[in-house]
Coordinates of C-alpha atoms in Angstrom, one line a residue:
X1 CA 101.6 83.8 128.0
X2 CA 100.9 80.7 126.4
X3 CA 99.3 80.4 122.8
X4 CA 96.2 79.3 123.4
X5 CA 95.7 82.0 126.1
X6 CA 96.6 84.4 123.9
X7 CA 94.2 82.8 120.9
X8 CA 91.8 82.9 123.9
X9 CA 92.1 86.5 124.7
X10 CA 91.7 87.4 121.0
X11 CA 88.5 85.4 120.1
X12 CA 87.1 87.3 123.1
X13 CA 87.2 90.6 120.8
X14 CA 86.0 88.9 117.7
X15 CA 82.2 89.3 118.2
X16 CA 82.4 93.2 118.9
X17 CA 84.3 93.2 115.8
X18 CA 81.8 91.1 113.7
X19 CA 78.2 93.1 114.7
X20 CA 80.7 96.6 114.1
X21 CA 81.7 95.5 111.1
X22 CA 78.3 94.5 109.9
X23 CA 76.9 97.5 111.2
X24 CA 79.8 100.3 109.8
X25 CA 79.5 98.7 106.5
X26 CA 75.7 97.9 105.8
X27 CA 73.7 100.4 109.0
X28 CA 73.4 103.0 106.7
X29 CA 71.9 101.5 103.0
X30 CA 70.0 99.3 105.6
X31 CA 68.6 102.6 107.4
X32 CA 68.3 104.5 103.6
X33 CA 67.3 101.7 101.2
X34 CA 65.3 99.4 103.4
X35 CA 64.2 100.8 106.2
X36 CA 63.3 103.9 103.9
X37 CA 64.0 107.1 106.0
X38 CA 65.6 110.2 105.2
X39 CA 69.4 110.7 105.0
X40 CA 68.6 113.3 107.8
X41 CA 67.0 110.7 110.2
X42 CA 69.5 108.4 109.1
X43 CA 72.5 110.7 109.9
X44 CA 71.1 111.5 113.4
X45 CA 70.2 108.1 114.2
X46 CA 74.4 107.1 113.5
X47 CA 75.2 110.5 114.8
X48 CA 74.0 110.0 118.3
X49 CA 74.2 106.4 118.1
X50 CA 78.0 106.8 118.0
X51 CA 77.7 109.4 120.5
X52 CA 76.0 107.5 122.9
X53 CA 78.6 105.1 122.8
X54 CA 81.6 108.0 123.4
X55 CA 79.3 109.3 126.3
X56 CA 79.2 105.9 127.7
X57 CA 83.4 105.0 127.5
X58 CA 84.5 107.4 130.2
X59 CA 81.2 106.7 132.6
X60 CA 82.4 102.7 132.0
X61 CA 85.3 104.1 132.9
X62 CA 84.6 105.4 136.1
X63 CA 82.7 102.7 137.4
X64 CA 85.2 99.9 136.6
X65 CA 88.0 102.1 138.0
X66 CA 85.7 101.4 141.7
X67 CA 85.1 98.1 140.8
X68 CA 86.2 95.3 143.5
X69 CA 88.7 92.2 142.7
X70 CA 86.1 89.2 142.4
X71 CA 86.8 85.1 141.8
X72 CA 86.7 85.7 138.1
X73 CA 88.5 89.2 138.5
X74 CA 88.0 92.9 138.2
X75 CA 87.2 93.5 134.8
X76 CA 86.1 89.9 133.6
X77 CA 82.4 90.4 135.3
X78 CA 81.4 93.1 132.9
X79 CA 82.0 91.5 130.0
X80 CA 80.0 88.8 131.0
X81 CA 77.1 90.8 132.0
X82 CA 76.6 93.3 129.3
X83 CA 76.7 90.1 126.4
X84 CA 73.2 88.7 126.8
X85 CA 71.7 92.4 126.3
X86 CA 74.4 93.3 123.7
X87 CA 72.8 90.3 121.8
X88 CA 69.1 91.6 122.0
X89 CA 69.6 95.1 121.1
X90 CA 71.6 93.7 117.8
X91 CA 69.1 91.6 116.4
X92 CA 66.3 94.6 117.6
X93 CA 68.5 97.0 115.6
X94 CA 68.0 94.9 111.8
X95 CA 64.1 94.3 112.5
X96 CA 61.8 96.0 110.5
X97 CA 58.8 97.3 112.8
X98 CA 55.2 97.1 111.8
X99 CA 54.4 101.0 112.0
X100 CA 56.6 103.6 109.9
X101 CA 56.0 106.6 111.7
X102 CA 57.6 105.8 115.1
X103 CA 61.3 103.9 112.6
X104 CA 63.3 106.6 113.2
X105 CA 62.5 106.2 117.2
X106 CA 62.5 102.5 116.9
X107 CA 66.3 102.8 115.4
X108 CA 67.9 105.1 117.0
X109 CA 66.6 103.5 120.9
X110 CA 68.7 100.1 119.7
X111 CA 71.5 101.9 117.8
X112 CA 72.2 103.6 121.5
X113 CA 71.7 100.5 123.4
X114 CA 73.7 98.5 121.0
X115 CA 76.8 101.1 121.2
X116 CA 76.5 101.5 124.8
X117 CA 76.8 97.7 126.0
X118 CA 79.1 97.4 123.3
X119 CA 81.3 100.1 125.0
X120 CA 81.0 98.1 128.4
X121 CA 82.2 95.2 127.0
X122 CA 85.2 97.2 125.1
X123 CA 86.5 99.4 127.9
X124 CA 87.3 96.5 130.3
X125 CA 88.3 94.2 127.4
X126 CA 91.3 96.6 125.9
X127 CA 92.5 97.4 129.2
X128 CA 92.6 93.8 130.3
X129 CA 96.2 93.8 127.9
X130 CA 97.7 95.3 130.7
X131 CA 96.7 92.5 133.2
X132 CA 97.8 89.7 131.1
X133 CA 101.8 90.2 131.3
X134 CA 104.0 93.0 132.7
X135 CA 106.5 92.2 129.7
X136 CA 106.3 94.8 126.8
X137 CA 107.4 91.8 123.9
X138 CA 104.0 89.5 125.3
X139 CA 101.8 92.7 125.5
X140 CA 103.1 93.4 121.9
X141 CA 102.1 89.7 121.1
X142 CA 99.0 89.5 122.6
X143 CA 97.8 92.7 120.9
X144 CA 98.9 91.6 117.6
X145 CA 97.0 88.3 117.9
X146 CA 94.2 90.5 118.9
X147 CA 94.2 92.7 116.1
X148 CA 95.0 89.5 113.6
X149 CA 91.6 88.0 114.8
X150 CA 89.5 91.1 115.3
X151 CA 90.6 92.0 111.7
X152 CA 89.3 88.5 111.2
X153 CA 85.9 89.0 113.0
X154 CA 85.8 91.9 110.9
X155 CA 85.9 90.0 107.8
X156 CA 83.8 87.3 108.9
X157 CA 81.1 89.9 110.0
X158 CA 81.2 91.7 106.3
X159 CA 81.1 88.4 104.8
X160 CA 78.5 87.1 106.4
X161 CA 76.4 90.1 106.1
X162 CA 77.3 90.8 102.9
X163 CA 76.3 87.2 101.4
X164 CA 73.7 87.0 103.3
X165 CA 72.2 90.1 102.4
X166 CA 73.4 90.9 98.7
X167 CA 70.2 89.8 97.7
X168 CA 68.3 92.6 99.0
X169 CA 70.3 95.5 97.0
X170 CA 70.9 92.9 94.1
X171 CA 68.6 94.4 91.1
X172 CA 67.9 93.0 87.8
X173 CA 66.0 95.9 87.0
X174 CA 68.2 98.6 87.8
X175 CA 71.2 96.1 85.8
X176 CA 69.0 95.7 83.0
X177 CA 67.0 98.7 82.0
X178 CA 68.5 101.5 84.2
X179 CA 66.1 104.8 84.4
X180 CA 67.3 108.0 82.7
X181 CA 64.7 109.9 84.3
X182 CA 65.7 110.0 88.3
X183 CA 62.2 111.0 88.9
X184 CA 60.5 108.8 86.8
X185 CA 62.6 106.0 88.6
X186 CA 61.5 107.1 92.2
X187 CA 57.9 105.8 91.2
X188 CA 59.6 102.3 90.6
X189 CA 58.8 99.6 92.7
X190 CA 59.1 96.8 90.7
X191 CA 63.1 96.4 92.1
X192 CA 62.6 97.6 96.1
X193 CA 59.3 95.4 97.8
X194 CA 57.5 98.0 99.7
X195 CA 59.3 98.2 103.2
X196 CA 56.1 97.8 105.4
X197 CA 55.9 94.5 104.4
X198 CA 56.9 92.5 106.9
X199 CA 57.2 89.2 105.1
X200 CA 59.5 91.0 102.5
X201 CA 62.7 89.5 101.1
X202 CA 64.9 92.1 102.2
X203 CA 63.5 92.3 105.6
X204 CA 64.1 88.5 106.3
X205 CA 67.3 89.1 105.0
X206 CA 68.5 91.1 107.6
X207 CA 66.7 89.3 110.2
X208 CA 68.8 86.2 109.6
X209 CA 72.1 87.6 109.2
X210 CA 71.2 89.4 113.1
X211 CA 70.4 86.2 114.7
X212 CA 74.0 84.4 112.8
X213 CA 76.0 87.3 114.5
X214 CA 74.0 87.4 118.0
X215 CA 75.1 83.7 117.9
X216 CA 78.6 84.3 117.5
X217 CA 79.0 87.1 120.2
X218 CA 77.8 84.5 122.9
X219 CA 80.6 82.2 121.3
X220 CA 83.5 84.2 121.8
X221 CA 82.6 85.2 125.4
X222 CA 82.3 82.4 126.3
X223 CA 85.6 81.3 124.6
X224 CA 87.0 84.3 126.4
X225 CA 85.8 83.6 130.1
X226 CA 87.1 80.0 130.1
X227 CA 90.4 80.6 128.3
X228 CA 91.6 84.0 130.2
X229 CA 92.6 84.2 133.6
X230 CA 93.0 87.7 134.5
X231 CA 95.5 89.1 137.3
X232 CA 95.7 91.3 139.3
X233 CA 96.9 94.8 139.0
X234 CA 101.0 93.1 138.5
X235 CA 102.0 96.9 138.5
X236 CA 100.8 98.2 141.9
X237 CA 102.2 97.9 145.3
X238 CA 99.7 96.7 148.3
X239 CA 99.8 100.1 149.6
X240 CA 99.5 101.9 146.6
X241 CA 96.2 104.0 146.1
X242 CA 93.8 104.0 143.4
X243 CA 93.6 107.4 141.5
X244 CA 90.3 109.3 141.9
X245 CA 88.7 109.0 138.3
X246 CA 88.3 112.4 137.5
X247 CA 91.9 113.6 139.0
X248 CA 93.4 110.5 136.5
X249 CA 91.2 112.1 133.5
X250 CA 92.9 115.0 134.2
X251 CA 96.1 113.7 134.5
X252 CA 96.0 111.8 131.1
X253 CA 94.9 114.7 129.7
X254 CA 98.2 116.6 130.4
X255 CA 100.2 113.6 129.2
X256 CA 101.6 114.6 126.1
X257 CA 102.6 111.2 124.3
X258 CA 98.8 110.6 125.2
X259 CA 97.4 113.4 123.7
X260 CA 99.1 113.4 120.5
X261 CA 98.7 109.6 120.1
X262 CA 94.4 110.1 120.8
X263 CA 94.6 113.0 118.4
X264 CA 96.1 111.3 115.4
X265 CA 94.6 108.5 115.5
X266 CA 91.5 110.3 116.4
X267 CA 91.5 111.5 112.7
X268 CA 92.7 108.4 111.2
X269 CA 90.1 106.4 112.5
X270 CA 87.5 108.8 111.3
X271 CA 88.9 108.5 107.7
X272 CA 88.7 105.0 108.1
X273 CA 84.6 105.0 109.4
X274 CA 84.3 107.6 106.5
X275 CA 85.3 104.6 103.9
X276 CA 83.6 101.9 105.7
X277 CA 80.0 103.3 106.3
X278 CA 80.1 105.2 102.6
X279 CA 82.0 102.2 100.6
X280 CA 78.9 100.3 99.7
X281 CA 77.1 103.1 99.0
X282 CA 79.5 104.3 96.6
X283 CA 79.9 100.9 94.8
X284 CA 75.7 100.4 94.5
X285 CA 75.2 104.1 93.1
X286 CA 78.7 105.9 91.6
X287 CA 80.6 103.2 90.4
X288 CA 78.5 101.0 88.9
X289 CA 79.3 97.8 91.1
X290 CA 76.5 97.0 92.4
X291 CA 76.8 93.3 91.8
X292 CA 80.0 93.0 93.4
X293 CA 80.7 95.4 96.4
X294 CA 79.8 92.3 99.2
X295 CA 83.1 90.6 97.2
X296 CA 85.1 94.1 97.4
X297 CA 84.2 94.3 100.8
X298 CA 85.6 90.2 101.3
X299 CA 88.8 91.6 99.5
X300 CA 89.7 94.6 101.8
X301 CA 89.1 92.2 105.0
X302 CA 91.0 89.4 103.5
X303 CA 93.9 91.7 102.4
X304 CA 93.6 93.2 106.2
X305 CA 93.6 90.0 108.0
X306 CA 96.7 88.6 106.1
X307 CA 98.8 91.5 106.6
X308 CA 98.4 91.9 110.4
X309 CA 101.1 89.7 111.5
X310 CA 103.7 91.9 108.7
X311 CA 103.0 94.9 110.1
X312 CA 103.9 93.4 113.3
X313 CA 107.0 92.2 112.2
X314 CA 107.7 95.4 110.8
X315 CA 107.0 97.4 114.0
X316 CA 109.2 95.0 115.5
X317 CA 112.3 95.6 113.5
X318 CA 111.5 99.4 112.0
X319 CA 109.8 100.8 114.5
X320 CA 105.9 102.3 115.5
X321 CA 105.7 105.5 114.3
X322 CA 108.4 104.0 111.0
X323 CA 105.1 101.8 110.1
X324 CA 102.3 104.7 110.3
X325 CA 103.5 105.3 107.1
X326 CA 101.4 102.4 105.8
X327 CA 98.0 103.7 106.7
X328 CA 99.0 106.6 103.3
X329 CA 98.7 103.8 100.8
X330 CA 95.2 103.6 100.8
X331 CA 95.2 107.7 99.8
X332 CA 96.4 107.5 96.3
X333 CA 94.4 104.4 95.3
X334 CA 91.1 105.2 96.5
X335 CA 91.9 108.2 94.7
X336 CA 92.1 106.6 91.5
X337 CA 89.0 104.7 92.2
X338 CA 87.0 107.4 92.3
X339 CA 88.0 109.2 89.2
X340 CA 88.5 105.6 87.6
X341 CA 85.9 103.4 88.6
X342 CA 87.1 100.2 86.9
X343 CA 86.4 96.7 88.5
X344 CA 90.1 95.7 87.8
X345 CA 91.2 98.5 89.5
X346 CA 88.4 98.8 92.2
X347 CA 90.2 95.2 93.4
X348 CA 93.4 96.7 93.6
X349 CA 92.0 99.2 95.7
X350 CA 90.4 96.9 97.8
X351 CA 93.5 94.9 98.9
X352 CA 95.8 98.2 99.2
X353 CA 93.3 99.5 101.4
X354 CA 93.2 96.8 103.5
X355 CA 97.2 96.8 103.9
X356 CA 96.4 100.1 105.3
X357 CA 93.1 99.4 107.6
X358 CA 95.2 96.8 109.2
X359 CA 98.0 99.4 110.5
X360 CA 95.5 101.6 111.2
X361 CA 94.3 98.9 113.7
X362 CA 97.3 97.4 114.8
X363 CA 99.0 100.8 115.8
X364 CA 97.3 102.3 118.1
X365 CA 96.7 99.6 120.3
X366 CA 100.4 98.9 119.7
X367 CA 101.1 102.4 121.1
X368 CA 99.0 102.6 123.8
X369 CA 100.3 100.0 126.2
X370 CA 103.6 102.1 126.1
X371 CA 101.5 105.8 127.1
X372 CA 100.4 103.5 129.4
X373 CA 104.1 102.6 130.8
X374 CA 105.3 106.0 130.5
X375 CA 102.6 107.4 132.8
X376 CA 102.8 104.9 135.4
X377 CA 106.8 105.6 135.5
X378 CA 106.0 109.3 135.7
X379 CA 103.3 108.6 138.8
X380 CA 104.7 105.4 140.4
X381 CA 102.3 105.4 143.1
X382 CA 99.1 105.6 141.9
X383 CA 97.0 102.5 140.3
X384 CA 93.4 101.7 138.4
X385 CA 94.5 104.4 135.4
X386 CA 94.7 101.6 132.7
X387 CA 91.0 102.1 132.6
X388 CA 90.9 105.9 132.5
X389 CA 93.6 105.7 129.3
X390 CA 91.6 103.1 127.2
X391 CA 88.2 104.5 127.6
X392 CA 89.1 107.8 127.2
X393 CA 91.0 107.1 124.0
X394 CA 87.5 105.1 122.9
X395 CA 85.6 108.0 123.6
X396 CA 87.4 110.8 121.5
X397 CA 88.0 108.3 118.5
X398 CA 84.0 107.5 118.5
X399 CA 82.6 110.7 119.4
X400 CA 85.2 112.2 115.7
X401 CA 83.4 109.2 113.9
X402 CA 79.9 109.5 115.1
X403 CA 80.6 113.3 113.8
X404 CA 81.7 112.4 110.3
X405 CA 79.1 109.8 110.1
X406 CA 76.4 112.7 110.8
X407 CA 78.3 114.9 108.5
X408 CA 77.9 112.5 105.7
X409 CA 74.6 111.1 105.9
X410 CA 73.5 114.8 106.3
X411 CA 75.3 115.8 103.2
X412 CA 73.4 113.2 101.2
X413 CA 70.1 114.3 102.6
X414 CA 71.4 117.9 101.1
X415 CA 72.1 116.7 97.7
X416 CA 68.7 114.7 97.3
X417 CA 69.4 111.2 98.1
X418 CA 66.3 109.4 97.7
X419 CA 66.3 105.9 99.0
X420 CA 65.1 102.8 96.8
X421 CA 65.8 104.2 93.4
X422 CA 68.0 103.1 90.5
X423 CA 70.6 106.1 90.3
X424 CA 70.7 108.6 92.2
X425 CA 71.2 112.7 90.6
X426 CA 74.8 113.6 90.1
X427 CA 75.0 115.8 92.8
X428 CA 74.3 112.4 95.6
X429 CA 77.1 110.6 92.6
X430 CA 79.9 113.4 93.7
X431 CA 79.0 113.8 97.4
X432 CA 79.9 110.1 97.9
X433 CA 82.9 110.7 95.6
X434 CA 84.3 113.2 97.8
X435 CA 83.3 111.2 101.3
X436 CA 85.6 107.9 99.4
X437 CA 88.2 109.8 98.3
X438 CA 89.0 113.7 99.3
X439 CA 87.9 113.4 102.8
X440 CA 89.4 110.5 103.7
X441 CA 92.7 111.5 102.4
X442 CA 93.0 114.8 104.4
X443 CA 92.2 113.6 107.5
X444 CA 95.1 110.2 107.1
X445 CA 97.7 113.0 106.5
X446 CA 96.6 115.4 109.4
X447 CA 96.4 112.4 111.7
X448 CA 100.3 111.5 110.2
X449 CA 101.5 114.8 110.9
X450 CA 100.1 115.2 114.6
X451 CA 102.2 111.6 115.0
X452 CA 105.5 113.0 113.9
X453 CA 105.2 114.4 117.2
X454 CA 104.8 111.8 119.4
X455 CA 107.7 111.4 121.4
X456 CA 107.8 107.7 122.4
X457 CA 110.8 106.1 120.6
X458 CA 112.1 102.3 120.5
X459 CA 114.8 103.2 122.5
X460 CA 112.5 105.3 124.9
X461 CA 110.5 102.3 125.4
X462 CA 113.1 100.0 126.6
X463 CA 114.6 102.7 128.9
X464 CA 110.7 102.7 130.4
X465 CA 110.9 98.8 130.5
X466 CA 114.1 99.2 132.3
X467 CA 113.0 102.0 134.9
X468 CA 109.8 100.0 135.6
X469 CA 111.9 96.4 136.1
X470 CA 113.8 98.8 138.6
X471 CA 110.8 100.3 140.6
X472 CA 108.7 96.4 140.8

């Protein structure tokens, strides 16, 4: 694989990353502070969002596993497809409608759209690593400049949200003369413009920073389709059979390096939603950052992107399972952000955290390739699983994180979030506390003890490599 295929392949990833990135971050103040409905409406409307999404990996799934080889290839033509309406239900999901008692509706219908296409774009884009070499080492290489960009899109999609928007949850009122009286304060409207005005600050806001991203979705697909050539399954012989979809679900399911891969990281990427969709709601109303959580937010993305290509290297010499032991660092630190909530500190834990986001990225499409390997050497006759493997693993890891999102947003609702005040009671103050710091934590080490069982080693993977030279 040459470098700019590889830099090609990558950028294609990038705008998924940006809009989920924009979205996991900011949805959820946007739905509470600007949008103004209830935590409860709010939880369900990123509850079934997210779930819609899960619902949609393994039926993506089953209809690219029957899809035909074409010119442009197999999996190439859905990602093409699915952009142009990916890019309308984005921009539909950040605009304020003229009529409040239909929002919740309004909401939710895009949030679903928007995590469905997404989904059809993602399935056949992670399992296109597995067309692009048969050699583990370029695999490894093209993942890693995957992840290195995608953390980047990441970044890119918080910053440019974040500065874009900062204004809108930016208060000189709240800075200056905060309320003592919650109550009193929920009358205020001098720092929040009434939402159902449509020519409101906040609203354009948002507006804008939809249209920036929508335009750099359609630039990395298009960077993707003329830079990637896709082969053919490089794996399968001519008169090798497809696997039936819901005998290969089954199948995987069985596969124990599978399973305990999907349920670790299941977990881990839970904790990590948990941080992300809770972090600037945390900084605006417990910690008393309210001016600088879009910079925080810069820092943990920053600290991520940098750290990609270590983590890498370290898998490389060390080991994968040796560097899951990164994605604890974030544990003790977010820790002492909560009971310490000191801007000093809070940029500390920014840029551990991100050391840790990045593994948590890296890893387990690191990992997967190699289930992938070890079930094709196990069933050497069958073909069109890759497929089966990726969106499966999507599905379990969003339907835990759609869950926790609920969860959340449902547990602010219970301790009397009100949207579009200065501070919030003590009760909403410790809720988010625990959701940053007690949550997260448990979950990293469960998902860290499920992966001290996974039995794929360094020196099992290049006996696979081996067996699989052997059988092509």
């Amino acid at each position: 694989l040459s470098v700019c295929g590889k830099l090609c392949y990558a950028i294609g990833g990038a705008p998924n990353q940006v809009a989920g990135s924009a979205a996991a971050f900011f949805l959820q103040i946007y739905l509470l502070d600007i949008a103004h409905i209830t935590p409860f409406h709010a939880s369900l409307v990123l509850f079934i969002g997210k779930a819609s999404g899960a619902v949609t990996d393994p039926v993506a799934g089953f209809f690219i596993s029957k899809s035909r080889w074409t010119k442009i290839g197999r999996l190439m033509p859905w990602m093409l497809a699915c952009t142009p309406f990916t890019i309308v239900s984005y921009f539909f999901m950040w605009y304020l409608p003229p009529f409040v008692s239909g929002r919740v509706a309004w909401y939710l219908i895009f949030y679903c759209l928007f995590q469905a296409l997404t989904t059809l774009f993602q399935v056949p884009y992670s399992a296109l690593t597995m067309f692009l070499s048969t050699d583990q080492k370029e695999r490894d290489s093209a993942t890693a400049y995957r992840m290195t960009v995608e953390v980047l899109g990441t970044l890119i999609g918080a910053a440019l949200q974040g500065q874009i928007v900062a204004s809108a949850h930016v208060s000189h009122h709240c800075a200056v003369n905060p309320p003592v009286n919650t109550t009193n304060s929920w009358h205020d409207t001098h720092s929040f413009p009434d939402p159902s005005d449509l020519m409101s600050h906040q609203a354009k806001v948002y507006m804008i920073a939809a249209g920036v991203i929508g335009g750099v979705y359609l630039l990395g697909v298009v960077i993707l389709f003329l830079g990637v050539k896709e082969k053919d399954d490089p794996y399968a012989l001519t008169s090798d059979r497809a696997i039936p979809f819901c005998k290969g679900l089954a199948l995987t399911m069985k596969h124990s390096p599978y399973v305990k891969l999907t349920a670790s990281f299941l977990l881990i990427s839970t904790a990590v939603q948990l941080e992300q969709s809770n972090f600037v709601l945390f900084c605006t109303h417990a910690a008393g950052l309210r001016n600088h959580f879009q910079y925080l937010v810069v820092t943990i993305l920053v600290s991520a992107a940098v750290s990609i290509p270590f983590w890498q290297k370290f898998l490389q010499r060390f080991g994968k399972k040796c560097a899951a032991c990164g994605i604890s660092w974030m544990i003790p630190f977010a820790v002492m952000l909560v009971t310490i909530p000191n801007l000093i500190l809070a940029y500390f834990v920014a840029f551990v955290s991100g050391l840790s986001i990045a593994a948590s990225l890296l890893l387990p499409w690191s990992m997967l390739p190699d289930v992938v390997d070890d079930f094709r050497l196990q069933n050497p006759h069958g073909k069109g699983h890759e497929t089966i493997f990726y969106s499966s693993y999507v599905f379990f890891t969003k339907m835990s994180a759609g869950i926790g999102l609920g969860i959340s947003a449902a547990g602010l609702e219970f301790t009397g979030y009100k949207p579009g005040i200065c501070q919030q009671p003590s009760d909403v103050i410790l809720t988010l506390k625990i959701l940053i710091g007690a949550v997260p934590a448990i979950l990293i080490l469960l998902g860290l003890f499920i992966l001290l069982f996974y039995p794929i080693t360094e020196e099992s993977r290049k006996e696979t490599k081996l067996a699989l030279q052997v059988l092509r």
